XYZ file of C-alpha atoms in Angstrom:
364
model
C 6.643 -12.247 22.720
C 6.445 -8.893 21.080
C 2.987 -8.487 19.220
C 2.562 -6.179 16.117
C -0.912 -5.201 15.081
C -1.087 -5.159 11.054
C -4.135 -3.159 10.458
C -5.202 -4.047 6.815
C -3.257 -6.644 7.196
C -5.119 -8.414 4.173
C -4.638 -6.350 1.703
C -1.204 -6.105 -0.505
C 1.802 -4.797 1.487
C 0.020 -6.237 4.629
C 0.139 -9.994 3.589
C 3.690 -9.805 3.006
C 4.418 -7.977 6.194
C 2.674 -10.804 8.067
C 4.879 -12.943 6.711
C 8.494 -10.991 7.387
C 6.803 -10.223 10.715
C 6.198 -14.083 11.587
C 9.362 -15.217 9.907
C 11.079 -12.783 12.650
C 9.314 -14.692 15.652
C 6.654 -12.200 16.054
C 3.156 -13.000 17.434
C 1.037 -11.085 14.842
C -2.780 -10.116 15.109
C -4.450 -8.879 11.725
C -7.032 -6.490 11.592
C -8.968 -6.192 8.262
C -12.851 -5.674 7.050
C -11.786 -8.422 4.555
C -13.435 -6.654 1.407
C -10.921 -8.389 -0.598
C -11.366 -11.772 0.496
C -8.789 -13.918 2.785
C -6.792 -14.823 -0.168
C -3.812 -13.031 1.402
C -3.970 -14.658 4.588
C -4.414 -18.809 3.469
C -0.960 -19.763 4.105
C -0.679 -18.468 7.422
C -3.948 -18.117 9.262
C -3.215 -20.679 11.460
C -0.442 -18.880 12.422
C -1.856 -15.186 13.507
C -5.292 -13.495 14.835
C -7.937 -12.323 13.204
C -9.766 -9.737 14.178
C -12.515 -8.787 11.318
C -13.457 -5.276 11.888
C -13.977 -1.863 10.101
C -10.732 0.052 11.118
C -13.341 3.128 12.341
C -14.986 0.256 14.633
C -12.141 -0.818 16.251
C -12.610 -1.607 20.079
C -9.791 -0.771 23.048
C -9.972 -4.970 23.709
C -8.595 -5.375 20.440
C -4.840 -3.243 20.998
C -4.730 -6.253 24.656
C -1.280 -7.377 24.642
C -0.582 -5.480 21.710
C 3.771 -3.679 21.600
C 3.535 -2.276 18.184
C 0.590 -1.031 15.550
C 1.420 -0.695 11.848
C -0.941 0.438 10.081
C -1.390 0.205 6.368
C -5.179 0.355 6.117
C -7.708 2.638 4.318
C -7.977 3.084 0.835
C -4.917 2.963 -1.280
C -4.360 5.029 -4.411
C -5.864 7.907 -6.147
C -9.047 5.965 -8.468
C -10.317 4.775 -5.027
C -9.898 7.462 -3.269
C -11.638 9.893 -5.738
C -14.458 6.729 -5.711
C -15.740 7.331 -2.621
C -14.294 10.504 -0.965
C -15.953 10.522 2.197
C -15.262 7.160 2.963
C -11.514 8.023 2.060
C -11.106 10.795 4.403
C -12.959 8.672 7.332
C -10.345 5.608 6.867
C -7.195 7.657 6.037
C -7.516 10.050 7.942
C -9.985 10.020 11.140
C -9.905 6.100 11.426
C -6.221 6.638 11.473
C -6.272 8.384 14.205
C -8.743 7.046 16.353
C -6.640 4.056 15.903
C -3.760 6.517 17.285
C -5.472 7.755 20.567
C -6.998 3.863 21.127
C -3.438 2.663 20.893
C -2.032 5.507 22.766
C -4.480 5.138 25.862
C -3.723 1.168 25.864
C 0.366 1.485 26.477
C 0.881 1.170 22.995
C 3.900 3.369 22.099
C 4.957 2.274 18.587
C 2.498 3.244 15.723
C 4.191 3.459 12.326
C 1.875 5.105 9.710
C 1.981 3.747 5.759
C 1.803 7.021 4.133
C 2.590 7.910 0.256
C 5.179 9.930 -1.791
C 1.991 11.367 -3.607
C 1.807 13.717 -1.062
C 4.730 15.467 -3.100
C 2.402 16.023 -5.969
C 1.126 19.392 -6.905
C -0.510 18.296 -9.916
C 1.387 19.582 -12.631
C 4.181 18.382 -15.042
C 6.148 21.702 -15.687
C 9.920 22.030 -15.135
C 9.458 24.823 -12.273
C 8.079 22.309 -10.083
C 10.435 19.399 -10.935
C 12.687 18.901 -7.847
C 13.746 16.498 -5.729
C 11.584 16.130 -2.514
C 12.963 15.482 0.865
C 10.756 15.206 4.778
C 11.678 19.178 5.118
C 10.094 20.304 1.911
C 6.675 22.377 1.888
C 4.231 20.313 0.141
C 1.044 20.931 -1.092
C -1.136 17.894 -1.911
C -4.538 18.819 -3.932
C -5.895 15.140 -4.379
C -8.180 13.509 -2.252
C -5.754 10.626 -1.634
C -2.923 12.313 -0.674
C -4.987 15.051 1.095
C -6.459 12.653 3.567
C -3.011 10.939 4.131
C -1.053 14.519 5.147
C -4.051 15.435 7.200
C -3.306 12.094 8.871
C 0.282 12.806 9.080
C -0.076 16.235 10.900
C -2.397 15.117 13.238
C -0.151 11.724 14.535
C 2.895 14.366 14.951
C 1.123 16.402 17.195
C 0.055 13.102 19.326
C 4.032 12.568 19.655
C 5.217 12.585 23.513
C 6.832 11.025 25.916
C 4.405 7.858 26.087
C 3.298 7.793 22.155
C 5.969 6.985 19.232
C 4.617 7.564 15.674
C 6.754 7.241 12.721
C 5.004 7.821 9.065
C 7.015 6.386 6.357
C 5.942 7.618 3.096
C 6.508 5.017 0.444
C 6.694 4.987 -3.195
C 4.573 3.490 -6.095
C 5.034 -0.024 -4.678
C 5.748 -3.290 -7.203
C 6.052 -7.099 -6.899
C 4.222 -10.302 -6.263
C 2.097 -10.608 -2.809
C -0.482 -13.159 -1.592
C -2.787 -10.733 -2.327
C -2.091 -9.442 -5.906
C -2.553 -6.590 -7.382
C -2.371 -5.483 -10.856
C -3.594 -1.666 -10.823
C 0.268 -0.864 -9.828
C 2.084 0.486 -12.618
C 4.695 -2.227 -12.591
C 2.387 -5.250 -12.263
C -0.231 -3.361 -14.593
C 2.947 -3.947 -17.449
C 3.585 -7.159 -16.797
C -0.122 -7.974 -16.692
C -0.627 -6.724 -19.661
C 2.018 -8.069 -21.691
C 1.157 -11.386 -20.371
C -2.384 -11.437 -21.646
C -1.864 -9.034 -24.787
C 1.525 -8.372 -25.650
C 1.327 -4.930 -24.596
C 2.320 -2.028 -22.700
C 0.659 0.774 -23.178
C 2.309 3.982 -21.145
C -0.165 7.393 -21.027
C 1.062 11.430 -21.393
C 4.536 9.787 -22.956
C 5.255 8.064 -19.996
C 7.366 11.726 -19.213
C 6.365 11.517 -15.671
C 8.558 10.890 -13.114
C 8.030 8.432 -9.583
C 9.688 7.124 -6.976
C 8.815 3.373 -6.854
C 9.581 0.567 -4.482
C 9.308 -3.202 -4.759
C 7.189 -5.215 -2.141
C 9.878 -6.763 -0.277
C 11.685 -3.324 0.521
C 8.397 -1.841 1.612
C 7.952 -4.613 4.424
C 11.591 -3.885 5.118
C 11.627 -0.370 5.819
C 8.467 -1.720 8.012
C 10.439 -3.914 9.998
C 13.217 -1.337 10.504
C 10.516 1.023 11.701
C 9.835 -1.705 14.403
C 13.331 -2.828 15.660
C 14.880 0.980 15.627
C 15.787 2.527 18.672
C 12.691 5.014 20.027
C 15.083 7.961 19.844
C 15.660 7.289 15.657
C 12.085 7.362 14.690
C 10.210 9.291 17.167
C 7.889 11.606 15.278
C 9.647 11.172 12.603
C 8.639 10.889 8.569
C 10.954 8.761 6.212
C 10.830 9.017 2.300
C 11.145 5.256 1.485
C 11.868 4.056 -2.532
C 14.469 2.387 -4.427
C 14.701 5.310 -7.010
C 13.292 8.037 -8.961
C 12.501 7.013 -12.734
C 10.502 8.366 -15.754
C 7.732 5.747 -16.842
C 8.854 5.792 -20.208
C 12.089 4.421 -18.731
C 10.646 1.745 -16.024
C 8.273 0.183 -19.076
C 11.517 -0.200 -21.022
C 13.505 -2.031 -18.651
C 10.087 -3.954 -17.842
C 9.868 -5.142 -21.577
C 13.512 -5.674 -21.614
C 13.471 -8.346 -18.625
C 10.152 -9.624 -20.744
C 11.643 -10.082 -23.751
C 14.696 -12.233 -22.215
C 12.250 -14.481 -20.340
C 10.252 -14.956 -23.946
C 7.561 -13.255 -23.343
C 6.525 -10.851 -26.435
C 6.139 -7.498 -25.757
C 5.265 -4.209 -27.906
C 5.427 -0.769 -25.831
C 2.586 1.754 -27.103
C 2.772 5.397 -26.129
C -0.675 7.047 -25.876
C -0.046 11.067 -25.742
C -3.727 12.216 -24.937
C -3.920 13.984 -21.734
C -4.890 12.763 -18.762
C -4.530 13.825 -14.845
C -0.769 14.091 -14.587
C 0.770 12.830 -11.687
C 4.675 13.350 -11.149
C 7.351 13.947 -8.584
C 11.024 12.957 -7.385
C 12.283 12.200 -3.720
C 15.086 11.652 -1.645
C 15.663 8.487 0.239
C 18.954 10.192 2.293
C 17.088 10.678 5.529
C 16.349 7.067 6.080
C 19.495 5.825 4.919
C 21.136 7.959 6.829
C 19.462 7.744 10.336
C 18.307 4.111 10.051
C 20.792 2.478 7.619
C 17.920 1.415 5.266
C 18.312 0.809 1.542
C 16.089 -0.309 -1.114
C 17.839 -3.308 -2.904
C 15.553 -4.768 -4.885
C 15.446 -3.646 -8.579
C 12.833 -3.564 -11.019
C 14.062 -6.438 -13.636
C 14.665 -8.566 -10.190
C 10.648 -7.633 -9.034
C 9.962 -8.169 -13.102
C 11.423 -12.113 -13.347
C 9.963 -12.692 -10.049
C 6.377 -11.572 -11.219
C 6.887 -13.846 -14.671
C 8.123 -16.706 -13.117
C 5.202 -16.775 -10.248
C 2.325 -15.404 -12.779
C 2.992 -17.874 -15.985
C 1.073 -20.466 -14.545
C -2.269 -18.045 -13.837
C -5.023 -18.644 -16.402
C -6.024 -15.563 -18.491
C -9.145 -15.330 -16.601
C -7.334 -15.068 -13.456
C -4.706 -12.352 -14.346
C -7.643 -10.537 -15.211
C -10.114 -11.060 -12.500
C -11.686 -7.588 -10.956
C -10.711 -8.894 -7.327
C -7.181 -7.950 -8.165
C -7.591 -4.135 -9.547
C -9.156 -2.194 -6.320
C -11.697 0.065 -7.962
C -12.810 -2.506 -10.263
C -13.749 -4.490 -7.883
C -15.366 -1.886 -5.649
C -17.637 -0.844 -8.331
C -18.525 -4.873 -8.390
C -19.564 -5.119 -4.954
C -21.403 -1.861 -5.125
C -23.819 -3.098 -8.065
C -24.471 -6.267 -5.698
C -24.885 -3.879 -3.306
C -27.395 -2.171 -5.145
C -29.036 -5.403 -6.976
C -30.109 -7.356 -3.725
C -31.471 -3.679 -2.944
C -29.201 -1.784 -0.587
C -28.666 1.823 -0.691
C -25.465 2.357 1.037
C -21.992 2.465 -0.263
C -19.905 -0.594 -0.401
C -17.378 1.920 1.456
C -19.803 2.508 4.538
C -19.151 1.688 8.122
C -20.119 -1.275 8.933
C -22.002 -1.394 12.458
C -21.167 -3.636 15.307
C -22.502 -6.696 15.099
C -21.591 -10.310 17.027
C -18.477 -11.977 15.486
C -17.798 -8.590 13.681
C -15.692 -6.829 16.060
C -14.008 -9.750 17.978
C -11.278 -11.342 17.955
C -11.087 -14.528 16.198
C -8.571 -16.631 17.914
C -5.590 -18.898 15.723
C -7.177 -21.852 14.512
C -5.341 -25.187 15.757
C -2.800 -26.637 12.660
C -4.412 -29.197 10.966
């Protein structure tokens, strides 16, 4: 049976690729530090392995028997990154590939890198620099986020040869319901919101522009990644998302869905400046080389989210667990209360029943 190790396979995007992975007879082992909790796991951890490890303590026992890595670890958007930058660059970038060469020197020839559109940024707003982005263009990330994930990128390309296979896909601003929520996406943040306060509030004018991509289509382009021939994706990098909108336009057709499922909704547009992130891509490469299309839409993610989050208490919807830096910044003053000194983000050392791997448990 063809294994697939899902490194951060915990956290959002990961518990739904276990899921397409398993539904597609694969045998999957997850590797996670489990900062979030197992939340994203409960309905199938009788059904994979666990191994629960710091990606930069990872062991060559844990790629045994291992075909394919994906790996969609590290820290995830800009307000984390920017948290704790060191800790940033050491999982997006030199975890990543340590992860590479372990993987590499254990036969493993298929590693498929989760990388971001925000690489595109430059960190302005000003027509000169609005274009449309494709794999070929020059780009010149400044934030500490997308820094550490192009560093990443280069040095996987360079590792590409006859016996080693990485792909990178670099997705958009990702939307839609998961085992393990999240609600510091722009897309869930709105529905969130209007949920528990009847508003949307959308900053700078909502003028900027991103390329977003629901859940589903994510572990999709994943999967595709996985079943392609060699030859397709072989050092390759595919712009994955489902379009290019202006937020001002995506929190409209958010409220609009809103508003036919009964849910009251007032959009308020706060113009004070803040750090302005926007950029366009194109998705031709990948549809053209693999056949892949996003399909899923935003008012289809939008009903999905309602009809799955109605029944969440207010207390839930707006529990710290589910926005990353919030609850980062809660661990850290436990952290610091029971009188540690170290950041919630350090590495944490090998220690028994850390590093191994803990075997499926029997179906009750």
């Amino acid at each position: 049976m063809h294994t697939v190790l899902v490194v951060g396979g915990a956290g959002y995007v990961g518990a739904l690729l276990n899921q397409e992975l398993l539904e597609r007879g694969y045998a999957v082992r997850v590797l996670d530090r489990m900062l979030f909790g197992e939340e994203g796991l409960r309905a199938i951890r009788d059904r994979i392995e666990l191994v629960h490890c710091d990606m930069r303590r990872v062991d060559p026992v844990h790629f045994a028997g291992v075909d394919t890595v994906i790996n969609v670890g590290g820290l995830s958007n800009d307000p984390t990154a920017e948290y704790d930058p060191a800790a940033n660059y050491e999982l997006n970038t030199v975890a990543t590939i340590r992860l590479a060469e372990l993987a590499r020197a254990a036969g493993v020839r298929r590693y498929v890198f989760a990388s971001s559109c925000s690489i595109y940024d430059r960190g302005t707003n000003d027509d000169a620099s609005d274009l449309v982005y494709d794999e070929a263009s020059e780009v010149q990330p400044r934030a500490a986020y997308a820094t550490s994930k192009h560093d990443a990128e280069k040095q996987l390309l360079e590792m590409a040869g006859a016996d080693f296979c990485p792909v990178i896909l670099r997705k958009g601003t990702i939307f839609g319901y998961s085992a393990r929520m999240r609600f510091d996406l722009v897309v869930n943040t709105f529905v969130r919101d209007a949920l528990t306060t009847g508003r949307i509030t959308i900053f700078c004018g909502g003028e900027m522009w991103r390329p977003i991509l629901d859940i589903r289509d994510a572990a999709r382009a994943y999967l595709a990644c996985v079943t392609a021939d060699e030859a397709q994706i072989h050092g390759q990098i595919f712009n994955v998302a489902e379009r290019n909108i202006r937020i001002s336009e995506l929190a409209l057709r958010v409220a609009s869905v809103l508003r036919e499922m009964n849910v009251p909704v007032e959009i308020n547009a706060d113009y004070a400046y803040r750090g302005v992130r926007s950029y366009r891509v194109s998705t031709g490469k990948i549809e053209r080389v693999l056949g892949f299309r996003a399909v899923v839409s935003v008012e289809e993610a939008v009903r999905d989210l309602v009809t799955r989050l109605r029944d969440w208490k207010r207390e839930d919807l707006l529990h710290p667990r589910y926005e990353n830096l919030r609850w980062l910044r809660i661990l850290q003053e436990a952290e610091t209360v029971l009188g540690g000194r170290r950041s919630v983000l350090s590495e944490i050392p090998d220690t028994a029943g850390v590093v191994g791997v803990v075997r499926r448990r029997s179906a009750v």
